[in-house]
Amino acid sequence: MFFESWWLNISIALALIVALTLDYVTKFFSYWYVRHIPYKPSIPFFGSDYHRVLGIKNNTDEVNTLYSQHPKEDFVGSVKCRIPDLIVRNPDLIKEVLSTEFDSFKSRGLDLDKSQDICLRNNLFYVDGEKWTVLREGLESLLNDSTLNEDCFLGSLSGTNGNIKVQHLLSKVLDVVFKDMLLKDVNESVITELRTAFQNRSLKDKWLYYLKNIFPSVYVFLGLSTLFGVPSKKSTHAIQQAEWTKKIESTFKDNKTLKSSSKDLSFGILSSVISEGYIPCLNLLTALTYEIAKNPQMQKRARNSDEYLDAVVKETLRMYPPYSVITRKCVKTYKFSQSKVLVDKGVTVNVPVEAIHRDDTYFKEAEVFKPERFLYGAAVNGYAFLPFGAGPRKCVGEQISQQIVRSVAGALIKRFEIETIENTPSKLPITDHNFGRVIDMDIWLRFKPIDC
């Protein structure tokens, strides 16, 4: 039906467009209300995710806030843009999501495996389905063949004395460690180049991270990449000639699922080991070194007891988990066994790892760095301690990463007394970066060699 006035026709058409748009973007705003789950109110176009979208608060802080606001609830709901999002607080229900009902939550829901970015396309963290299975089995085989020579990095500690930027010292050590494990026949400058690129947090990199995290479909559509100009031609040639690359080619030989050239596959897998292995190890070791510098008696005890050092590593993983939130997408309608809650296909489920690790319900004096809680066979609910996740998608590098951290930490405390100095922060500044957690400033400590 049309009116004689064209202004009236245009006004009605615009009103209909606005009404239909609002209906579309607000369709799921009452999703958690009808399910009797506490939730954060939403606003059009942003949902309840406006703090994160506008850069006011990062995802971890938002999840931790919602977790703490509802201490007696098993679930807390929100809406990301227009899609329902669920935080699961109960470790028994988390077990369903990560392990016992894995088939219902087997996808991470990041939708980045079709990206033109080869660092994401062949990264276990971002892929799903058969491609994930093939990559997982292959990477497990490659890592199982990788061994750590615990003396390989000792030369990197030579000359260390006085006030030192911790990340700089640890990067020198880890460059040698990862070269020795992966690229023995290649100069460690290749590792240095890659990890430097991943550590870079320029304004452009922050914008790409934001787009990849908030609007992954746009990131894929625009064909964007996290690393520009990396690796260099020199590094590309070195990687292609490396023995580890030949192992990768042999492991995935004739497999058509990955649909990548041997060059792209080798670089993609190597970059994933750096981004999901090296960088978390660097941040974990920085946090561990910082905590023992603040606690001289704890440092002395770890120096004389491997068991206590293991407890220090676990406590560092508790307080500073590499990934603070684990996400899964519900791939089919699912009803939780201990609840009447029903979630539909497409809903994202969040496991608030950092929030649980710092909850007094599961760890007494949770905000205190206390390695003793992991001594003498202390019982911990397995699904309240998730530094490496759990279930079939548990971190593939759990064993080797713990070996690296124990070896490097042990070498440091046996060779140096480590102390805080005037400009050492009273609290570690942690922020989100590339779906993980990183220390957001240089940490300075004093290293005093111990006479052997």
Tab-separated table of C-alpha atoms in Angstrom:
chain	number	residue	atom	x	y	z
A	1	MET	CA	0.000	0.000	0.000
A	2	PHE	CA	1.430	3.384	-0.999
A	3	PHE	CA	0.507	6.925	-0.004
A	4	GLU	CA	0.432	9.978	-2.230
A	5	SER	CA	3.131	11.734	-0.213
A	6	TRP	CA	6.545	10.329	-1.089
A	7	TRP	CA	7.879	11.694	2.228
A	8	LEU	CA	5.338	9.546	4.033
A	9	ASN	CA	6.313	6.485	1.984
A	10	ILE	CA	9.999	7.021	2.770
A	11	SER	CA	9.260	7.572	6.469
A	12	ILE	CA	7.236	4.352	6.693
A	13	ALA	CA	9.938	2.412	4.816
A	14	LEU	CA	12.642	3.732	7.161
A	15	ALA	CA	10.519	2.935	10.207
A	16	LEU	CA	10.073	-0.646	8.953
A	17	ILE	CA	13.803	-1.013	8.314
A	18	VAL	CA	14.609	0.267	11.809
A	19	ALA	CA	11.988	-2.025	13.378
A	20	LEU	CA	13.241	-5.097	11.498
A	21	THR	CA	16.865	-4.263	12.316
A	22	LEU	CA	16.086	-3.854	16.011
A	23	ASP	CA	14.121	-7.092	15.980
A	24	TYR	CA	17.116	-8.860	14.437
A	25	VAL	CA	19.759	-7.482	16.820
A	26	THR	CA	17.628	-7.929	19.947
A	27	LYS	CA	16.178	-11.347	19.096
A	28	PHE	CA	18.092	-13.170	21.860
A	29	PHE	CA	18.077	-10.467	24.531
A	30	SER	CA	15.563	-12.429	26.636
A	31	TYR	CA	17.269	-15.785	26.024
A	32	TRP	CA	18.595	-16.163	29.578
A	33	TYR	CA	15.595	-14.529	31.227
A	34	VAL	CA	13.219	-17.272	30.040
A	35	ARG	CA	15.729	-19.888	31.249
A	36	HIS	CA	15.882	-18.311	34.740
A	37	ILE	CA	19.622	-17.737	34.529
A	38	PRO	CA	21.078	-14.503	35.958
A	39	TYR	CA	22.448	-12.364	33.163
A	40	LYS	CA	23.888	-9.003	32.254
A	41	PRO	CA	21.386	-6.693	30.471
A	42	SER	CA	22.012	-5.961	26.796
A	43	ILE	CA	21.812	-2.958	24.508
A	44	PRO	CA	21.167	-3.053	20.721
A	45	PHE	CA	24.158	-3.784	18.434
A	46	PHE	CA	26.452	-4.517	21.383
A	47	GLY	CA	24.501	-6.991	23.503
A	48	SER	CA	25.976	-7.121	26.992
A	49	ASP	CA	29.455	-7.126	25.487
A	50	TYR	CA	29.706	-3.354	25.113
A	51	HIS	CA	32.527	-2.988	27.637
A	52	ARG	CA	34.755	-5.290	25.593
A	53	VAL	CA	33.679	-4.001	22.154
A	54	LEU	CA	34.354	-0.402	23.189
A	55	GLY	CA	37.684	-1.327	24.769
A	56	ILE	CA	36.627	-0.324	28.275
A	57	LYS	CA	37.289	-3.768	29.734
A	58	ASN	CA	38.982	-6.859	28.290
A	59	ASN	CA	37.261	-10.235	28.033
A	60	THR	CA	38.949	-11.766	31.084
A	61	ASP	CA	38.020	-8.853	33.344
A	62	GLU	CA	34.426	-8.974	32.097
A	63	VAL	CA	34.123	-12.748	32.676
A	64	ASN	CA	35.769	-12.476	36.113
A	65	THR	CA	33.373	-9.675	37.105
A	66	LEU	CA	30.274	-11.656	36.089
A	67	TYR	CA	31.668	-14.730	37.871
A	68	SER	CA	32.180	-12.848	41.154
A	69	GLN	CA	28.779	-11.127	41.007
A	70	HIS	CA	26.881	-14.436	41.199
A	71	PRO	CA	28.723	-16.633	43.743
A	72	LYS	CA	25.826	-19.033	44.362
A	73	GLU	CA	24.932	-19.697	40.717
A	74	ASP	CA	26.079	-22.495	38.421
A	75	PHE	CA	25.629	-20.304	35.340
A	76	VAL	CA	25.775	-16.652	34.341
A	77	GLY	CA	24.429	-15.465	30.989
A	78	SER	CA	25.306	-12.631	28.642
A	79	VAL	CA	24.898	-11.746	24.975
A	80	LYS	CA	27.862	-11.053	22.674
A	81	CYS	CA	26.568	-8.662	20.021
A	82	ARG	CA	23.394	-10.737	19.467
A	83	ILE	CA	24.437	-14.345	20.251
A	84	PRO	CA	23.812	-15.871	23.712
A	85	ASP	CA	26.944	-16.499	25.766
A	86	LEU	CA	27.123	-18.675	28.898
A	87	ILE	CA	29.628	-18.754	31.760
A	88	VAL	CA	29.720	-22.117	33.581
A	89	ARG	CA	30.857	-21.753	37.208
A	90	ASN	CA	30.412	-25.286	38.570
A	91	PRO	CA	33.460	-27.607	38.094
A	92	ASP	CA	31.191	-30.672	37.753
A	93	LEU	CA	29.337	-29.001	34.881
A	94	ILE	CA	32.633	-27.842	33.402
A	95	LYS	CA	33.638	-31.501	33.282
A	96	GLU	CA	30.638	-32.133	31.010
A	97	VAL	CA	31.666	-29.341	28.656
A	98	LEU	CA	35.352	-30.263	28.390
A	99	SER	CA	35.288	-34.051	28.758
A	100	THR	CA	32.288	-36.287	29.246
A	101	GLU	CA	30.073	-34.541	26.692
A	102	PHE	CA	32.874	-33.435	24.386
A	103	ASP	CA	30.885	-34.273	21.222
A	104	SER	CA	28.372	-31.568	22.129
A	105	PHE	CA	31.091	-28.946	22.717
A	106	LYS	CA	33.938	-30.026	20.432
A	107	SER	CA	34.224	-26.708	18.597
A	108	ARG	CA	35.974	-23.628	19.957
A	109	GLY	CA	33.662	-21.523	17.828
A	110	LEU	CA	36.374	-19.095	16.705
A	111	ASP	CA	35.655	-19.623	12.971
A	112	LEU	CA	39.171	-18.658	11.932
A	113	ASP	CA	40.328	-21.906	10.314
A	114	LYS	CA	39.321	-20.621	6.852
A	115	SER	CA	41.432	-17.491	7.282
A	116	GLN	CA	44.053	-16.476	4.706
A	117	ASP	CA	46.379	-16.134	7.704
A	118	ILE	CA	48.527	-19.295	7.608
A	119	CYS	CA	49.439	-18.770	11.273
A	120	LEU	CA	45.776	-19.407	12.131
A	121	ARG	CA	44.770	-21.798	9.374
A	122	ASN	CA	47.114	-24.542	10.627
A	123	ASN	CA	46.919	-23.782	14.344
A	124	LEU	CA	45.258	-26.349	16.641
A	125	PHE	CA	43.749	-23.538	18.681
A	126	TYR	CA	41.643	-22.265	15.789
A	127	VAL	CA	40.645	-25.343	13.771
A	128	ASP	CA	37.814	-27.857	14.218
A	129	GLY	CA	36.541	-31.144	12.814
A	130	GLU	CA	38.707	-33.575	10.850
A	131	LYS	CA	41.377	-30.936	10.336
A	132	TRP	CA	41.769	-30.610	14.109
A	133	THR	CA	42.073	-34.402	14.488
A	134	VAL	CA	44.790	-34.633	11.831
A	135	LEU	CA	46.758	-31.679	13.234
A	136	ARG	CA	46.409	-32.892	16.820
A	137	GLU	CA	47.730	-36.388	16.074
A	138	GLY	CA	50.569	-35.029	13.953
A	139	LEU	CA	51.649	-32.385	16.446
A	140	GLU	CA	51.576	-34.892	19.307
A	141	SER	CA	53.925	-37.115	17.322
A	142	LEU	CA	56.276	-34.220	16.557
A	143	LEU	CA	56.386	-32.994	20.168
A	144	ASN	CA	56.938	-36.501	21.514
A	145	ASP	CA	60.038	-36.705	19.313
A	146	SER	CA	61.309	-33.369	20.646
A	147	THR	CA	63.648	-33.625	23.621
A	148	LEU	CA	65.040	-30.913	25.864
A	149	ASN	CA	68.768	-30.793	26.536
A	150	GLU	CA	68.731	-29.174	29.969
A	151	ASP	CA	72.271	-27.824	29.548
A	152	CYS	CA	71.712	-26.201	26.154
A	153	PHE	CA	70.750	-22.780	27.508
A	154	LEU	CA	73.235	-22.375	30.378
A	155	GLY	CA	75.554	-20.284	28.212
A	156	SER	CA	72.732	-17.738	27.853
A	157	LEU	CA	72.964	-17.052	31.589
A	158	SER	CA	76.669	-16.239	31.434
A	159	GLY	CA	77.454	-12.696	32.551
A	160	THR	CA	74.073	-12.170	34.196
A	161	ASN	CA	74.601	-9.888	37.167
A	162	GLY	CA	72.784	-6.860	38.578
A	163	ASN	CA	69.478	-5.282	37.621
A	164	ILE	CA	68.041	-7.216	34.679
A	165	LYS	CA	64.923	-6.940	32.529
A	166	VAL	CA	63.469	-10.377	33.203
A	167	GLN	CA	61.686	-10.865	29.859
A	168	HIS	CA	64.893	-10.022	27.981
A	169	LEU	CA	66.924	-12.597	29.922
A	170	LEU	CA	64.263	-15.282	29.628
A	171	SER	CA	63.815	-14.639	25.901
A	172	LYS	CA	67.524	-15.269	25.330
A	173	VAL	CA	67.182	-18.549	27.210
A	174	LEU	CA	63.987	-19.692	25.484
A	175	ASP	CA	65.321	-18.801	22.021
A	176	VAL	CA	68.051	-21.384	22.592
A	177	VAL	CA	65.655	-23.913	24.162
A	178	PHE	CA	63.165	-23.842	21.290
A	179	LYS	CA	65.942	-23.881	18.690
A	180	ASP	CA	67.446	-26.948	20.396
A	181	MET	CA	64.088	-28.740	20.490
A	182	LEU	CA	62.834	-27.845	17.019
A	183	LEU	CA	65.502	-26.405	14.754
A	184	LYS	CA	68.841	-27.815	15.895
A	185	ASP	CA	70.362	-27.269	12.463
A	186	VAL	CA	69.200	-23.631	12.215
A	187	ASN	CA	70.478	-20.438	13.869
A	188	GLU	CA	68.255	-19.316	16.772
A	189	SER	CA	67.736	-15.983	15.016
A	190	VAL	CA	64.803	-17.686	13.242
A	191	ILE	CA	63.133	-18.324	16.605
A	192	THR	CA	64.023	-14.800	17.745
A	193	GLU	CA	62.432	-13.291	14.636
A	194	LEU	CA	59.200	-15.239	15.082
A	195	ARG	CA	58.721	-14.655	18.800
A	196	THR	CA	59.558	-10.942	18.398
A	197	ALA	CA	56.812	-10.658	15.785
A	198	PHE	CA	54.302	-12.348	18.105
A	199	GLN	CA	55.363	-10.161	21.034
A	200	ASN	CA	54.929	-6.976	18.988
A	201	ARG	CA	51.988	-4.948	20.254
A	202	SER	CA	51.939	-1.885	18.009
A	203	LEU	CA	48.712	0.022	17.449
A	204	LYS	CA	48.150	-1.894	14.206
A	205	ASP	CA	48.713	-5.237	15.960
A	206	LYS	CA	46.309	-4.300	18.736
A	207	TRP	CA	43.699	-3.353	16.158
A	208	LEU	CA	44.144	-6.690	14.335
A	209	TYR	CA	43.910	-8.570	17.626
A	210	TYR	CA	40.741	-6.665	18.477
A	211	LEU	CA	39.175	-7.432	15.082
A	212	LYS	CA	40.171	-11.105	15.234
A	213	ASN	CA	38.748	-11.464	18.725
A	214	ILE	CA	35.560	-9.384	18.430
A	215	PHE	CA	34.665	-9.798	14.743
A	216	PRO	CA	36.464	-12.907	13.433
A	217	SER	CA	34.233	-13.184	10.351
A	218	VAL	CA	35.325	-9.676	9.270
A	219	TYR	CA	38.964	-10.627	9.862
A	220	VAL	CA	38.529	-13.661	7.589
A	221	PHE	CA	36.530	-11.747	4.963
A	222	LEU	CA	39.212	-9.042	4.645
A	223	GLY	CA	41.971	-11.651	4.290
A	224	LEU	CA	44.030	-10.127	7.115
A	225	SER	CA	47.168	-11.606	8.660
A	226	THR	CA	48.705	-11.301	12.118
A	227	LEU	CA	52.301	-11.278	10.854
A	228	PHE	CA	53.444	-8.938	8.072
A	229	GLY	CA	56.787	-9.599	6.395
A	230	VAL	CA	57.532	-12.597	8.613
A	231	PRO	CA	59.400	-14.780	8.085
A	232	SER	CA	62.112	-13.030	6.099
A	233	LYS	CA	63.478	-14.701	2.955
A	234	LYS	CA	66.526	-15.810	4.922
A	235	SER	CA	64.391	-17.388	7.658
A	236	THR	CA	62.026	-18.975	5.114
A	237	HIS	CA	64.968	-20.685	3.431
A	238	ALA	CA	66.346	-21.856	6.799
A	239	ILE	CA	62.967	-23.261	7.886
A	240	GLN	CA	62.515	-25.104	4.580
A	241	GLN	CA	65.935	-26.740	4.917
A	242	ALA	CA	65.527	-27.690	8.596
A	243	GLU	CA	65.292	-31.311	9.686
A	244	TRP	CA	62.149	-30.532	11.699
A	245	THR	CA	60.431	-29.311	8.528
A	246	LYS	CA	61.212	-32.613	6.870
A	247	LYS	CA	59.594	-34.361	9.856
A	248	ILE	CA	56.471	-32.220	9.393
A	249	GLU	CA	56.313	-33.061	5.699
A	250	SER	CA	56.738	-36.746	6.469
A	251	THR	CA	54.119	-36.689	9.243
A	252	PHE	CA	51.432	-35.101	7.045
A	253	LYS	CA	52.498	-36.668	3.759
A	254	ASP	CA	49.632	-37.300	1.317
A	255	ASN	CA	47.071	-35.886	3.742
A	256	LYS	CA	44.576	-33.819	1.738
A	257	THR	CA	42.576	-32.586	4.739
A	258	LEU	CA	44.913	-29.689	5.520
A	259	LYS	CA	44.933	-28.296	1.958
A	260	SER	CA	48.204	-26.418	2.497
A	261	SER	CA	51.528	-26.391	0.713
A	262	SER	CA	54.424	-27.928	2.624
A	263	LYS	CA	55.907	-24.427	2.982
A	264	ASP	CA	52.722	-22.963	4.510
A	265	LEU	CA	52.174	-26.010	6.706
A	266	SER	CA	55.720	-25.936	8.118
A	267	PHE	CA	55.556	-22.231	8.918
A	268	GLY	CA	51.998	-22.492	10.271
A	269	ILE	CA	52.906	-25.280	12.696
A	270	LEU	CA	56.151	-23.608	13.769
A	271	SER	CA	54.363	-20.297	14.369
A	272	SER	CA	51.688	-22.087	16.433
A	273	VAL	CA	54.386	-23.637	18.633
A	274	ILE	CA	55.811	-20.147	19.192
A	275	SER	CA	52.477	-18.391	19.799
A	276	GLU	CA	50.873	-21.136	21.918
A	277	GLY	CA	54.054	-22.582	23.453
A	278	TYR	CA	56.928	-20.123	23.638
A	279	ILE	CA	54.923	-17.008	24.610
A	280	PRO	CA	52.976	-18.740	27.443
A	281	CYS	CA	56.244	-20.247	28.757
A	282	LEU	CA	57.858	-16.804	28.717
A	283	ASN	CA	55.008	-15.217	30.672
A	284	LEU	CA	54.799	-18.114	33.127
A	285	LEU	CA	58.541	-17.983	33.842
A	286	THR	CA	58.378	-14.202	34.248
A	287	ALA	CA	55.560	-14.561	36.790
A	288	LEU	CA	57.372	-17.366	38.641
A	289	THR	CA	60.620	-15.387	38.832
A	290	TYR	CA	58.717	-12.327	40.048
A	291	GLU	CA	56.953	-14.272	42.825
A	292	ILE	CA	60.065	-15.981	44.180
A	293	ALA	CA	61.941	-12.659	44.101
A	294	LYS	CA	59.261	-11.288	46.452
A	295	ASN	CA	59.600	-14.334	48.730
A	296	PRO	CA	63.274	-15.079	49.642
A	297	GLN	CA	62.387	-17.992	51.954
A	298	MET	CA	60.260	-19.562	49.242
A	299	GLN	CA	63.141	-19.114	46.797
A	300	LYS	CA	65.587	-20.773	49.177
A	301	ARG	CA	63.239	-23.697	49.743
A	302	ALA	CA	62.722	-24.206	45.973
A	303	ARG	CA	66.508	-24.108	45.504
A	304	ASN	CA	66.901	-27.065	47.859
A	305	SER	CA	63.830	-29.121	46.958
A	306	ASP	CA	62.659	-30.242	43.522
A	307	GLU	CA	59.299	-31.165	45.048
A	308	TYR	CA	58.830	-27.627	46.308
A	309	LEU	CA	59.925	-26.203	42.952
A	310	ASP	CA	57.202	-28.316	41.295
A	311	ALA	CA	54.705	-26.826	43.754
A	312	VAL	CA	55.911	-23.313	42.852
A	313	VAL	CA	55.341	-24.076	39.151
A	314	LYS	CA	51.797	-25.315	39.852
A	315	GLU	CA	50.994	-22.310	42.023
A	316	THR	CA	52.237	-19.992	39.273
A	317	LEU	CA	49.979	-21.820	36.811
A	318	ARG	CA	47.092	-21.371	39.239
A	319	MET	CA	47.537	-17.643	39.712
A	320	TYR	CA	48.675	-16.837	36.175
A	321	PRO	CA	47.082	-19.388	33.813
A	322	PRO	CA	48.177	-18.940	30.166
A	323	TYR	CA	44.532	-18.864	29.052
A	324	SER	CA	42.119	-17.274	31.493
A	325	VAL	CA	38.939	-18.304	29.665
A	326	ILE	CA	38.332	-21.499	27.682
A	327	THR	CA	35.589	-21.223	25.073
A	328	ARG	CA	33.490	-23.933	23.460
A	329	LYS	CA	30.605	-23.651	21.025
A	330	CYS	CA	27.568	-25.870	21.569
A	331	VAL	CA	27.246	-27.830	18.300
A	332	LYS	CA	23.851	-29.330	19.113
A	333	THR	CA	21.071	-28.652	21.610
A	334	TYR	CA	22.258	-29.784	25.034
A	335	LYS	CA	20.736	-30.184	28.508
A	336	PHE	CA	23.108	-30.199	31.474
A	337	SER	CA	22.746	-33.348	33.576
A	338	GLN	CA	22.585	-31.619	36.983
A	339	SER	CA	20.390	-28.787	35.810
A	340	LYS	CA	17.254	-27.994	33.853
A	341	VAL	CA	19.242	-25.561	31.734
A	342	LEU	CA	18.963	-26.165	27.995
A	343	VAL	CA	21.331	-24.459	25.557
A	344	ASP	CA	20.855	-24.305	21.819
A	345	LYS	CA	23.248	-24.996	18.982
A	346	GLY	CA	25.533	-22.001	18.388
A	347	VAL	CA	25.660	-20.780	21.985
A	348	THR	CA	29.199	-20.094	23.224
A	349	VAL	CA	30.081	-21.642	26.595
A	350	ASN	CA	32.877	-20.066	28.649
A	351	VAL	CA	34.955	-21.804	31.315
A	352	PRO	CA	36.303	-19.010	33.596
A	353	VAL	CA	39.680	-20.578	34.424
A	354	GLU	CA	41.301	-17.584	36.122
A	355	ALA	CA	38.181	-16.777	38.149
A	356	ILE	CA	37.920	-20.373	39.439
A	357	HIS	CA	41.646	-20.483	40.237
A	358	ARG	CA	41.198	-17.394	42.412
A	359	ASP	CA	38.020	-18.530	44.135
A	360	ASP	CA	38.315	-19.217	47.886
A	361	THR	CA	35.730	-21.977	47.466
A	362	TYR	CA	38.384	-24.156	45.813
A	363	PHE	CA	41.656	-22.618	47.055
A	364	LYS	CA	41.881	-21.141	50.552
A	365	GLU	CA	43.475	-17.691	50.559
A	366	ALA	CA	43.218	-17.826	46.791
A	367	GLU	CA	44.785	-14.388	46.250
A	368	VAL	CA	47.928	-15.410	48.155
A	369	PHE	CA	50.835	-17.068	46.295
A	370	LYS	CA	51.106	-20.241	48.373
A	371	PRO	CA	52.917	-23.258	46.788
A	372	GLU	CA	52.332	-25.334	49.937
A	373	ARG	CA	48.765	-25.994	48.772
A	374	PHE	CA	50.201	-28.375	46.151
A	375	LEU	CA	52.477	-30.316	48.523
A	376	TYR	CA	51.973	-33.644	50.267
A	377	GLY	CA	49.401	-34.996	47.836
A	378	ALA	CA	46.891	-32.227	48.549
A	379	ALA	CA	43.584	-33.027	46.853
A	380	VAL	CA	42.380	-30.522	44.244
A	381	ASN	CA	39.201	-30.876	42.221
A	382	GLY	CA	40.638	-31.572	38.762
A	383	TYR	CA	38.098	-29.287	37.110
A	384	ALA	CA	38.877	-26.418	39.466
A	385	PHE	CA	42.526	-26.436	38.311
A	386	LEU	CA	42.685	-26.064	34.540
A	387	PRO	CA	45.919	-24.340	33.454
A	388	PHE	CA	46.117	-26.643	30.418
A	389	GLY	CA	42.402	-27.254	29.968
A	390	ALA	CA	40.984	-30.783	30.128
A	391	GLY	CA	39.512	-33.467	27.919
A	392	PRO	CA	40.335	-34.244	24.267
A	393	ARG	CA	41.301	-30.617	23.543
A	394	LYS	CA	43.648	-30.376	26.510
A	395	CYS	CA	46.905	-28.567	25.669
A	396	VAL	CA	49.005	-30.834	23.455
A	397	GLY	CA	52.229	-29.319	24.831
A	398	GLU	CA	51.474	-29.724	28.546
A	399	GLN	CA	54.341	-32.097	29.360
A	400	ILE	CA	57.070	-30.409	27.330
A	401	SER	CA	56.120	-26.925	28.515
A	402	GLN	CA	56.241	-27.969	32.179
A	403	GLN	CA	59.616	-29.576	31.565
A	404	ILE	CA	60.916	-26.348	30.038
A	405	VAL	CA	59.593	-24.196	32.898
A	406	ARG	CA	60.982	-26.494	35.622
A	407	SER	CA	64.369	-26.733	33.911
A	408	VAL	CA	64.788	-22.985	33.325
A	409	ALA	CA	63.401	-21.997	36.752
A	410	GLY	CA	65.639	-24.565	38.462
A	411	ALA	CA	68.717	-23.266	36.657
A	412	LEU	CA	67.926	-19.668	37.618
A	413	ILE	CA	67.380	-20.223	41.331
A	414	LYS	CA	70.432	-22.509	41.659
A	415	ARG	CA	72.707	-19.900	40.058
A	416	PHE	CA	71.262	-16.643	41.334
A	417	GLU	CA	69.707	-14.970	44.312
A	418	ILE	CA	66.846	-13.038	42.769
A	419	GLU	CA	65.581	-9.885	44.462
A	420	THR	CA	63.066	-7.135	43.840
A	421	ILE	CA	64.327	-3.605	43.239
A	422	GLU	CA	62.845	-0.138	43.609
A	423	ASN	CA	60.942	-0.157	40.297
A	424	THR	CA	59.638	-3.721	40.568
A	425	PRO	CA	55.807	-3.438	40.500
A	426	SER	CA	53.842	-4.426	43.595
A	427	LYS	CA	51.486	-6.424	41.362
A	428	LEU	CA	51.966	-7.984	37.946
A	429	PRO	CA	50.046	-6.111	35.224
A	430	ILE	CA	48.278	-8.789	33.147
A	431	THR	CA	46.207	-8.208	30.037
A	432	ASP	CA	44.560	-10.181	27.223
A	433	HIS	CA	46.435	-10.695	23.968
A	434	ASN	CA	45.666	-13.176	21.170
A	435	PHE	CA	43.190	-15.145	23.321
A	436	GLY	CA	45.892	-15.577	25.988
A	437	ARG	CA	47.237	-13.603	28.957
A	438	VAL	CA	50.476	-11.611	28.855
A	439	ILE	CA	52.436	-9.462	31.294
A	440	ASP	CA	51.929	-5.920	30.075
A	441	MET	CA	55.192	-4.234	31.134
A	442	ASP	CA	58.893	-4.908	31.508
A	443	ILE	CA	59.706	-6.507	34.873
A	444	TRP	CA	63.051	-5.600	36.438
A	445	LEU	CA	64.726	-7.713	39.144
A	446	ARG	CA	68.234	-8.006	40.627
A	447	PHE	CA	70.198	-11.190	39.855
A	448	LYS	CA	73.141	-11.893	42.195
A	449	PRO	CA	75.320	-14.879	41.162
A	450	ILE	CA	75.693	-17.580	43.801
A	451	ASP	CA	79.245	-18.821	44.346
A	452	CYS	CA	79.216	-22.541	43.580
